[in-house]
Tab-separated table of C-alpha atoms and ligand atoms in Angstrom:
chain	number	residue	atom	x	y	z
R	151	MET	CA	7.597	25.332	-16.909
R	152	GLU	CA	7.624	21.685	-17.989
R	153	GLU	CA	4.965	20.893	-20.572
R	154	ARG	CA	4.397	17.345	-19.397
R	155	LEU	CA	3.181	16.425	-15.934
R	156	ILE	CA	5.958	15.065	-13.736
R	157	TYR	CA	4.233	12.451	-11.654
R	158	PHE	CA	5.512	11.802	-8.133
R	159	ASP	CA	2.334	10.348	-6.640
R	160	ASN	CA	3.079	6.679	-7.221
R	161	ALA	CA	2.387	5.792	-3.577
R	162	ALA	CA	-1.227	6.838	-4.181
R	163	THR	CA	-1.443	4.931	-7.437
R	164	VAL	CA	1.242	3.916	-9.878
R	165	TRP	CA	0.762	5.814	-13.099
R	166	PRO	CA	1.099	5.368	-15.967
R	167	LYS	CA	0.770	1.620	-16.204
R	168	PRO	CA	2.788	-0.426	-18.686
R	169	GLU	CA	1.406	-0.289	-22.236
R	170	SER	CA	1.141	-4.079	-22.211
R	171	VAL	CA	-1.303	-3.891	-19.258
R	172	TYR	CA	-3.580	-1.429	-21.042
R	173	ARG	CA	-3.499	-3.563	-24.181
R	174	PHE	CA	-4.171	-6.878	-22.432
R	175	MET	CA	-7.037	-5.485	-20.350
R	176	ASP	CA	-8.668	-3.920	-23.357
R	177	GLN	CA	-8.331	-7.047	-25.457
R	178	PHE	CA	-9.443	-9.434	-22.681
R	179	PHE	CA	-12.443	-7.299	-21.767
R	180	ARG	CA	-13.518	-7.163	-25.415
R	181	THR	CA	-13.073	-10.857	-26.100
R	182	HIS	CA	-13.891	-12.418	-22.698
R	183	GLY	CA	-16.006	-9.837	-20.882
R	184	VAL	CA	-18.598	-12.380	-19.725
R	185	ASN	CA	-19.460	-13.480	-16.210
R	186	PRO	CA	-16.850	-16.064	-15.115
R	187	GLY	CA	-17.768	-19.132	-13.086
R	188	ARG	CA	-21.513	-18.736	-13.655
R	189	SER	CA	-22.184	-20.635	-16.869
R	190	GLY	CA	-20.891	-23.572	-18.875
R	191	TYR	CA	-20.367	-22.044	-22.319
R	192	ASP	CA	-16.801	-21.871	-23.619
R	193	LEU	CA	-16.296	-18.152	-23.194
R	194	ALA	CA	-17.422	-18.212	-19.551
R	195	ILE	CA	-15.093	-21.138	-18.889
R	196	GLU	CA	-12.178	-19.313	-20.541
R	197	ALA	CA	-12.891	-16.176	-18.490
R	198	GLY	CA	-12.958	-18.343	-15.349
R	199	THR	CA	-9.678	-19.940	-16.377
R	200	LEU	CA	-7.873	-16.591	-16.315
R	201	LEU	CA	-9.329	-15.952	-12.867
R	202	ASP	CA	-8.055	-19.304	-11.571
R	203	LYS	CA	-4.667	-18.896	-13.245
R	204	THR	CA	-4.288	-15.464	-11.645
R	205	ARG	CA	-5.137	-16.887	-8.196
R	206	LYS	CA	-2.379	-19.463	-8.658
R	207	ARG	CA	0.140	-16.997	-10.014
R	208	LEU	CA	-0.373	-14.466	-7.238
R	209	THR	CA	-0.327	-17.152	-4.533
R	210	LYS	CA	3.113	-18.168	-5.822
R	211	PHE	CA	4.198	-14.540	-6.139
R	212	PHE	CA	3.351	-13.929	-2.471
R	213	GLY	CA	4.872	-17.196	-1.256
R	214	GLY	CA	1.477	-18.434	-0.088
R	215	ASP	CA	0.207	-22.023	0.087
R	216	GLU	CA	0.436	-23.047	-3.553
R	217	GLU	CA	-1.561	-26.225	-2.934
R	218	ALA	CA	-4.526	-24.040	-1.869
R	219	PRO	CA	-4.749	-21.252	-4.496
R	220	GLU	CA	-8.485	-20.906	-3.819
R	221	ARG	CA	-7.433	-19.084	-0.639
R	222	LEU	CA	-6.384	-16.131	-2.723
R	223	VAL	CA	-9.623	-14.174	-2.946
R	224	PHE	CA	-10.348	-11.049	-4.945
R	225	GLY	CA	-12.019	-7.873	-3.751
R	226	TYR	CA	-11.886	-4.212	-4.736
R	227	ASN	CA	-8.663	-3.022	-3.115
R	228	VAL	CA	-6.646	-3.447	0.056
R	229	SER	CA	-9.149	-1.451	2.148
R	230	ASP	CA	-11.896	-3.814	1.070
R	231	ALA	CA	-9.698	-6.833	1.790
R	232	LEU	CA	-8.849	-5.536	5.277
R	233	ASN	CA	-12.532	-4.929	5.928
R	234	LEU	CA	-13.065	-8.640	5.335
R	235	ALA	CA	-10.085	-9.782	7.362
R	236	ILE	CA	-10.381	-7.569	10.446
R	237	PRO	CA	-13.986	-8.339	11.484
R	238	GLY	CA	-13.451	-11.901	10.262
R	239	LEU	CA	-10.601	-12.438	12.706
R	240	ILE	CA	-11.361	-10.248	15.716
R	241	GLY	CA	-14.337	-10.437	18.043
R	242	ARG	CA	-15.590	-9.169	21.392
R	243	GLY	CA	-12.902	-9.408	24.085
R	244	ASP	CA	-10.079	-9.953	21.575
R	245	HIS	CA	-6.997	-7.767	21.610
R	246	VAL	CA	-5.330	-6.596	18.409
R	247	ILE	CA	-1.882	-5.048	18.079
R	248	THR	CA	-1.260	-2.588	15.299
R	249	THR	CA	1.054	0.390	14.781
R	250	ASN	CA	1.243	4.139	14.438
R	251	LEU	CA	2.405	3.711	10.854
R	252	GLU	CA	-0.944	2.422	9.632
R	253	HIS	CA	-3.148	3.795	6.926
R	254	ASN	CA	-6.768	4.552	7.815
R	255	SER	CA	-7.631	1.302	6.049
R	256	VAL	CA	-6.318	-0.421	9.185
R	257	ILE	CA	-6.843	2.276	11.827
R	258	ARG	CA	-10.542	2.754	11.129
R	259	PRO	CA	-11.706	-0.875	10.920
R	260	VAL	CA	-9.678	-1.659	14.065
R	261	ASN	CA	-11.163	1.330	15.886
R	262	HIS	CA	-14.667	0.298	14.811
R	263	MET	CA	-14.054	-3.158	16.243
R	264	VAL	CA	-13.047	-1.478	19.525
R	265	ARG	CA	-15.806	1.134	19.707
R	266	ASP	CA	-18.664	-0.882	18.238
R	267	HIS	CA	-17.833	-4.539	18.914
R	268	GLY	CA	-15.990	-4.769	22.249
R	269	ALA	CA	-12.463	-5.516	20.988
R	270	GLU	CA	-9.278	-3.987	22.430
R	271	ALA	CA	-6.382	-2.470	20.494
R	272	THR	CA	-2.826	-1.290	21.088
R	273	PHE	CA	-1.106	1.046	18.634
R	274	VAL	CA	2.647	0.510	18.857
R	275	PRO	CA	4.764	3.572	17.951
R	276	CYS	CA	7.681	3.337	15.534
R	277	ASN	CA	11.226	4.176	16.623
R	278	ARG	CA	12.963	7.428	15.642
R	279	GLN	CA	14.056	5.995	12.304
R	280	GLY	CA	10.496	4.968	11.448
R	281	PHE	CA	10.690	1.235	12.147
R	282	ILE	CA	8.513	-0.992	14.305
R	283	GLU	CA	10.715	-2.949	16.639
R	284	PRO	CA	9.837	-6.643	17.056
R	285	ASP	CA	10.414	-6.248	20.798
R	286	ALA	CA	7.812	-3.478	20.964
R	287	ILE	CA	5.304	-5.907	19.450
R	288	ARG	CA	6.371	-8.594	21.895
R	289	GLN	CA	5.875	-6.252	24.849
R	290	ALA	CA	2.384	-5.303	23.687
R	291	ILE	CA	1.158	-8.908	23.691
R	292	ARG	CA	-1.586	-9.696	26.201
R	293	ARG	CA	-3.285	-12.903	27.193
R	294	ASN	CA	-6.139	-12.141	24.760
R	295	THR	CA	-4.058	-10.899	21.787
R	296	ARG	CA	-5.415	-12.598	18.662
R	297	VAL	CA	-4.025	-10.582	15.779
R	298	VAL	CA	-1.074	-8.371	14.857
R	299	ILE	CA	-1.829	-6.243	11.834
R	300	MET	CA	0.548	-3.839	10.169
R	301	ASN	CA	1.823	-2.593	6.866
R	302	HIS	CA	4.990	-3.818	5.207
R	303	GLY	CA	5.981	-0.390	3.935
R	304	SER	CA	4.855	3.020	5.174
R	305	ASN	CA	3.009	5.152	2.641
R	306	VAL	CA	4.171	8.286	4.492
R	307	ILE	CA	7.849	7.839	5.347
R	308	GLY	CA	8.665	4.837	3.147
R	309	THR	CA	10.234	2.642	5.823
R	310	VAL	CA	10.049	-1.130	5.305
R	311	GLN	CA	9.265	-3.162	8.392
R	312	PRO	CA	11.083	-6.277	9.658
R	313	LEU	CA	8.227	-8.649	8.883
R	314	GLN	CA	10.117	-11.850	9.298
R	315	GLU	CA	11.139	-11.026	12.882
R	316	ILE	CA	7.684	-9.774	13.798
R	317	GLY	CA	6.137	-12.820	12.123
R	318	THR	CA	8.335	-15.019	14.294
R	319	VAL	CA	7.125	-13.246	17.454
R	320	CYS	CA	3.522	-13.850	16.324
R	321	ARG	CA	4.191	-17.502	15.543
R	322	GLU	CA	5.785	-18.056	18.987
R	323	HIS	CA	2.622	-16.723	20.649
R	324	GLY	CA	0.046	-18.307	18.319
R	325	ILE	CA	-1.081	-14.879	17.081
R	326	THR	CA	-2.411	-14.363	13.552
R	327	PHE	CA	-0.149	-12.044	11.568
R	328	VAL	CA	-1.935	-9.879	8.982
R	329	VAL	CA	0.093	-7.707	6.607
R	330	ASP	CA	-1.023	-4.811	4.433
R	331	THR	CA	1.242	-4.907	1.371
R	332	ALA	CA	-0.258	-1.875	-0.389
R	333	GLN	CA	3.133	-0.175	-0.738
R	334	THR	CA	5.384	-3.194	-1.228
R	335	ALA	CA	3.579	-5.762	-3.399
R	336	GLY	CA	5.478	-5.646	-6.688
R	337	VAL	CA	8.302	-3.608	-5.101
R	338	ILE	CA	9.971	-5.929	-2.599
R	339	PRO	CA	9.870	-9.733	-2.654
R	340	ILE	CA	7.368	-11.051	-0.113
R	341	HIS	CA	7.183	-14.642	1.019
R	342	MET	CA	4.273	-15.459	3.300
R	343	ARG	CA	5.622	-18.746	4.569
R	344	GLU	CA	9.198	-17.532	5.117
R	345	MET	CA	7.965	-14.366	6.817
R	346	ASN	CA	5.322	-16.174	8.896
R	347	ILE	CA	2.543	-14.053	7.387
R	348	ASP	CA	-0.857	-15.648	7.928
R	349	VAL	CA	-3.018	-13.236	5.950
R	350	LEU	CA	-1.735	-10.904	3.254
R	351	ALA	CA	-3.827	-8.035	1.896
R	352	PHE	CA	-2.952	-6.531	-1.477
R	353	THR	CA	-4.133	-3.854	-3.834
R	354	GLY	CA	-3.788	-4.045	-7.607
R	355	HIS	CA	-3.407	-0.451	-8.703
R	356	LYS	CA	0.015	0.303	-7.260
R	357	ALA	CA	3.230	-1.570	-8.067
R	358	LEU	CA	1.373	-4.738	-9.065
R	359	MET	CA	0.705	-2.604	-12.160
R	360	GLY	CA	-2.971	-3.489	-12.332
R	361	SER	CA	-6.053	-1.330	-12.518
R	362	MET	CA	-8.009	0.369	-9.791
R	363	GLY	CA	-10.848	-1.657	-8.278
R	364	ILE	CA	-8.958	-4.909	-7.810
R	365	GLY	CA	-7.240	-6.249	-4.695
R	366	GLY	CA	-7.664	-9.102	-2.280
R	367	LEU	CA	-6.447	-11.403	0.436
R	368	CYS	CA	-4.146	-14.380	0.428
R	369	VAL	CA	-5.136	-16.511	3.427
R	370	GLY	CA	-2.846	-19.184	4.855
R	371	LYS	CA	-4.242	-22.725	4.852
R	372	HIS	CA	-4.280	-22.900	8.642
R	373	VAL	CA	-6.153	-19.599	9.169
R	374	ALA	CA	-9.855	-19.399	9.963
R	375	ILE	CA	-11.575	-16.185	8.896
R	376	ARG	CA	-15.280	-15.814	9.602
R	377	GLN	CA	-17.291	-14.993	6.507
R	378	VAL	CA	-18.764	-11.549	7.097
R	379	ARG	CA	-20.409	-10.697	3.790
R	380	SER	CA	-22.629	-12.742	1.526
R	381	GLY	CA	-24.262	-12.802	-1.868
R	382	GLY	CA	-24.276	-14.623	-5.174
R	383	THR	CA	-21.477	-17.073	-5.924
R	384	GLY	CA	-22.623	-18.618	-9.200
R	385	VAL	CA	-22.522	-22.108	-7.676
R	386	ARG	CA	-24.925	-23.980	-5.347
R	387	SER	CA	-27.586	-21.385	-5.983
R	388	ALA	CA	-30.219	-23.347	-4.011
R	389	ASP	CA	-28.245	-22.762	-0.821
R	390	LEU	CA	-29.850	-19.920	1.159
R	391	TYR	CA	-26.669	-19.181	3.099
R	392	HIS	CA	-23.246	-18.168	1.882
R	393	LEU	CA	-20.766	-20.942	1.080
R	394	GLU	CA	-18.117	-21.879	3.622
R	395	GLU	CA	-15.545	-23.036	1.061
R	396	TYR	CA	-12.892	-20.842	-0.468
R	397	PRO	CA	-12.797	-18.829	-2.649
R	398	TRP	CA	-16.559	-18.217	-2.270
R	399	ARG	CA	-16.291	-17.861	1.511
R	400	LEU	CA	-14.740	-14.420	1.031
R	401	GLU	CA	-16.042	-13.519	-2.428
R	402	TYR	CA	-19.532	-12.463	-3.421
R	403	GLY	CA	-21.029	-11.086	-6.619
R	404	THR	CA	-19.508	-10.672	-10.069
R	405	PRO	CA	-15.733	-10.337	-9.892
R	406	ASN	CA	-13.771	-7.512	-11.483
R	407	LEU	CA	-12.578	-9.535	-14.452
R	408	PRO	CA	-10.860	-6.666	-16.317
R	409	GLY	CA	-9.035	-5.906	-13.050
R	410	ILE	CA	-7.968	-9.533	-12.742
R	411	ALA	CA	-6.762	-9.423	-16.359
R	412	SER	CA	-4.734	-6.321	-15.477
R	413	LEU	CA	-3.062	-8.205	-12.606
R	414	TRP	CA	-2.177	-11.035	-14.963
R	415	ALA	CA	-0.588	-8.616	-17.430
R	416	GLY	CA	1.071	-6.773	-14.522
R	417	GLN	CA	2.716	-10.046	-13.466
R	418	ASP	CA	4.031	-10.524	-17.004
R	419	TRP	CA	5.534	-7.044	-16.934
R	420	LEU	CA	7.092	-7.543	-13.490
R	421	ASP	CA	8.565	-10.888	-14.603
R	422	GLU	CA	10.018	-9.263	-17.690
R	423	HIS	CA	11.638	-6.369	-15.811
R	424	GLY	CA	12.369	-7.989	-12.439
R	425	ILE	CA	11.112	-6.331	-9.272
R	426	GLU	CA	14.625	-6.124	-7.791
R	427	ASN	CA	15.832	-4.177	-10.869
R	428	ILE	CA	12.889	-1.798	-10.752
R	429	HIS	CA	13.344	-1.195	-7.028
R	430	ARG	CA	17.091	-0.607	-7.479
R	431	GLN	CA	16.387	1.986	-10.151
R	432	GLU	CA	13.728	3.704	-8.000
R	433	MET	CA	16.055	3.792	-4.996
R	434	ALA	CA	18.871	5.332	-7.045
R	435	LEU	CA	16.467	8.152	-7.929
R	436	ALA	CA	15.335	8.433	-4.300
R	437	ARG	CA	18.995	8.799	-3.242
R	438	LYS	CA	19.459	11.614	-5.768
R	439	LEU	CA	16.306	13.327	-4.575
R	440	VAL	CA	17.321	13.138	-0.924
R	441	ASP	CA	20.858	14.373	-1.711
R	442	GLY	CA	19.465	17.304	-3.674
R	443	LEU	CA	16.776	18.263	-1.156
R	444	GLN	CA	19.179	18.002	1.776
R	445	LYS	CA	21.269	20.854	0.358
R	446	ILE	CA	18.342	23.286	0.246
R	447	GLU	CA	18.073	25.649	3.192
R	448	GLY	CA	14.852	25.209	5.131
R	449	VAL	CA	14.105	21.664	3.889
R	450	LYS	CA	13.332	19.089	6.549
R	451	LEU	CA	13.337	15.428	5.572
R	452	TYR	CA	11.768	12.670	7.667
R	453	CYS	CA	13.169	9.192	8.362
R	454	CYS	CA	15.547	9.008	5.436
R	455	ASP	CA	19.020	9.452	6.947
R	456	SER	CA	19.624	5.971	5.644
R	457	LEU	CA	17.726	4.584	2.693
R	458	ASP	CA	18.348	0.978	3.730
R	459	ASP	CA	15.039	-0.853	4.180
R	460	HIS	CA	13.296	2.051	2.531
R	461	LEU	CA	10.931	2.609	-0.363
R	462	SER	CA	11.350	5.414	-2.870
R	463	THR	CA	8.813	7.473	-0.910
R	464	ILE	CA	10.282	10.628	0.583
R	465	LEU	CA	8.536	12.975	3.004
R	466	MET	CA	9.664	16.585	3.395
R	467	ASN	CA	8.613	20.009	4.620
R	468	LEU	CA	9.834	23.489	3.898
R	469	GLU	CA	10.283	25.748	6.903
R	470	GLY	CA	7.645	28.466	7.135
R	471	VAL	CA	5.495	27.169	4.259
R	472	ASP	CA	2.348	25.098	4.637
R	473	PRO	CA	2.844	21.732	2.868
R	474	GLY	CA	-0.438	22.264	1.007
R	475	ASP	CA	0.963	25.513	-0.421
R	476	VAL	CA	4.180	23.764	-1.463
R	477	GLY	CA	2.043	21.175	-3.272
R	478	VAL	CA	0.038	23.864	-5.073
R	479	MET	CA	3.221	25.691	-6.159
R	480	LEU	CA	4.757	22.431	-7.364
R	481	ASP	CA	1.628	21.737	-9.350
R	482	VAL	CA	0.772	25.167	-10.718
R	483	ASP	CA	4.257	26.598	-11.276
R	484	HIS	CA	6.221	23.433	-12.057
R	485	ASN	CA	3.715	20.843	-13.285
R	486	ILE	CA	4.829	18.400	-10.602
R	487	ALA	CA	2.258	16.151	-8.898
R	488	THR	CA	2.938	15.186	-5.275
R	489	ARG	CA	0.644	14.380	-2.387
R	490	THR	CA	0.492	16.689	0.596
R	491	GLY	CA	-1.352	16.559	3.924
R	492	LEU	CA	-1.762	13.572	6.204
R	493	HIS	CA	-1.759	10.830	3.546
R	494	CYS	CA	-4.643	8.958	5.275
R	495	ALA	CA	-2.190	8.060	8.054
R	496	PRO	CA	-2.760	10.548	10.890
R	497	LEU	CA	-0.979	8.634	13.667
R	498	VAL	CA	2.429	8.679	12.019
R	499	HIS	CA	2.106	12.408	11.387
R	500	LYS	CA	1.147	12.857	15.017
R	501	GLN	CA	4.260	10.963	16.077
R	502	LEU	CA	6.441	13.029	13.710
R	503	GLY	CA	4.902	16.233	15.071
R	504	THR	CA	3.556	17.169	11.633
R	505	GLU	CA	-0.141	16.580	12.291
R	506	SER	CA	-0.705	20.085	13.654
R	507	THR	CA	1.198	21.682	10.734
R	508	HIS	CA	-0.927	19.971	8.070
R	509	GLY	CA	1.367	17.015	7.397
R	510	GLY	CA	4.056	17.048	4.760
R	511	VAL	CA	4.929	16.920	1.065
R	512	ARG	CA	5.392	13.391	-0.255
R	513	PHE	CA	7.408	12.572	-3.350
R	514	SER	CA	6.825	8.965	-4.352
R	515	ILE	CA	9.001	7.718	-7.168
R	516	GLY	CA	7.811	5.007	-9.529
R	517	ALA	CA	9.140	2.768	-12.258
R	518	PHE	CA	8.613	5.374	-14.963
R	519	ASN	CA	10.327	8.330	-13.263
R	520	THR	CA	13.644	9.529	-14.652
R	521	GLU	CA	16.721	11.454	-13.508
R	522	GLU	CA	15.309	14.510	-15.297
R	523	ASP	CA	12.149	14.272	-13.190
R	524	VAL	CA	14.216	14.239	-10.016
R	525	ALA	CA	16.352	17.165	-11.171
R	526	ALA	CA	13.162	19.110	-11.952
R	527	ALA	CA	11.781	18.337	-8.464
R	528	ILE	CA	14.956	19.562	-6.757
R	529	ALA	CA	15.019	22.733	-8.890
R	530	ALA	CA	11.350	23.371	-8.090
R	531	ILE	CA	11.875	23.046	-4.335
R	532	GLU	CA	14.921	25.351	-4.630
R	533	ASP	CA	12.708	27.869	-6.351
R	534	ILE	CA	9.987	27.644	-3.700
R	535	ALA	CA	12.590	27.829	-0.893
R	536	GLU	CA	14.033	30.973	-2.439
R	537	TRP	CA	10.577	32.527	-2.657
R	538	ALA	CA	9.907	31.577	0.987
R	539	HIS	CA	13.218	33.087	2.042
R	540	GLU	CA	12.480	36.367	0.244
R	541	ARG	CA	9.014	36.485	1.754
R	542	GLN	CA	10.488	35.971	5.203
R	543	SER	CA	13.083	38.738	4.644
R	544	LYS	CA	10.393	41.155	3.464
R	545	LYS	CA	8.302	40.384	6.528
R	546	GLN	CA	11.278	41.081	8.787
R	547	VAL	CA	11.992	44.406	7.089
R	548	ALA	CA	8.324	45.379	7.382
R	549	ARG	CA	8.349	44.494	11.083
R	550	MET	CA	11.511	46.536	11.687
R	551	THR	CA	10.173	49.594	9.866
R	552	SER	CA	6.697	49.545	11.375
W	1304	LIG	C1	-0.166	1.340	3.429
W	1304	LIG	C2	-1.484	1.499	2.728
W	1304	LIG	N1	-2.531	0.776	3.118
W	1304	LIG	C3	-3.720	0.873	2.523
W	1304	LIG	C4	-3.921	1.716	1.461
W	1304	LIG	C5	-5.268	1.767	0.816
W	1304	LIG	O1	-5.184	1.296	-0.493
W	1304	LIG	P1	-6.497	1.157	-1.388
W	1304	LIG	O2	-6.983	2.556	-1.589
W	1304	LIG	O3	-6.028	0.534	-2.646
W	1304	LIG	O4	-7.465	0.357	-0.634
W	1304	LIG	C6	-2.873	2.497	1.011
W	1304	LIG	C7	-3.075	3.445	-0.075
W	1304	LIG	O5	-2.315	4.362	-0.284
W	1304	LIG	C8	-1.628	2.384	1.661
W	1304	LIG	O6	-0.583	3.105	1.264
């Protein structure tokens, strides 16, 4: 068995992070770990400067409105950001369109708006290849549709959605287009204005190469989001109500400064390596993995006949073996970390028919995986398939002789 852990759970969180990110976070936290934007001494101003510079840099990175960087607001993660955007945009009597590919970070807040606050929702299914068709969105539009919200890349089957086309449909109908970029920020170039994205939600701990506990929203200049939470802002303290202006409108309390520092260092690393190069390398490994798995008897792969418009996230099952058991064998016998089950996205598993069989086994390849890792994964699945085959044969013999 491999001594080192082979990590294929990058869709959950990218790990490890670049050395330069660890170093910068550590150094910045030690030297500037004071409360930014609250006081006038030099260190507090310097800490606040990194925060402002990171707003600007990420706004540019996402193709947002560079003249309004204060509309990039920080929160804890993409779930937190979506929990600001969804109730801030949808109200009683409003209709929202979303999809079967969503993570619970969209499904649950949308369903709460429906059950608890009188909104309406339509969940559009993906096609057989795992894509949301712009026409399906168009057909779901009603007179009271206010928002379309969907992810850019699926965390279960890895398909990348045609945002630009869907954004155009939204623009034509005056509908706000909200995109969850958890799986694609730092993987695939995103341009809010070119793709007609009105509100972009991001999380720091995946391919943006930052730490856990940092994420946020980038809000287009023309978009009005109601402020739904409140607290200290460090400015205008005499005001007994939360500020209307950005960034305070959607921020409250002490920000996660080490997390923001990690995003800054993550941007440096992405600039140095180039996200297209990293993605190309990840997809070459994904191709090898799919080719290897396809040859193993009993393996079923989902939505990866073509890896065009695809992330390096591959979902599989092994006939006759519970995906949870495959995951345990990969872990215990082969030191390989994957994620099994429903991946917090029950509707896509339901559509694939895997919900009732406990989901699937997800290999998610990251920037630090190697060809050896992929070869080890294929060999491990071969091993488990062989064991499953023998078990099946023994069962048959036992049935025949009993
Ligand atoms: C598509 C998608 N949306 C949302 C999330 C939630 O991310 P976070 O836990 O950072 O809020 C994930 C996490 O895997 C995801 O893949």
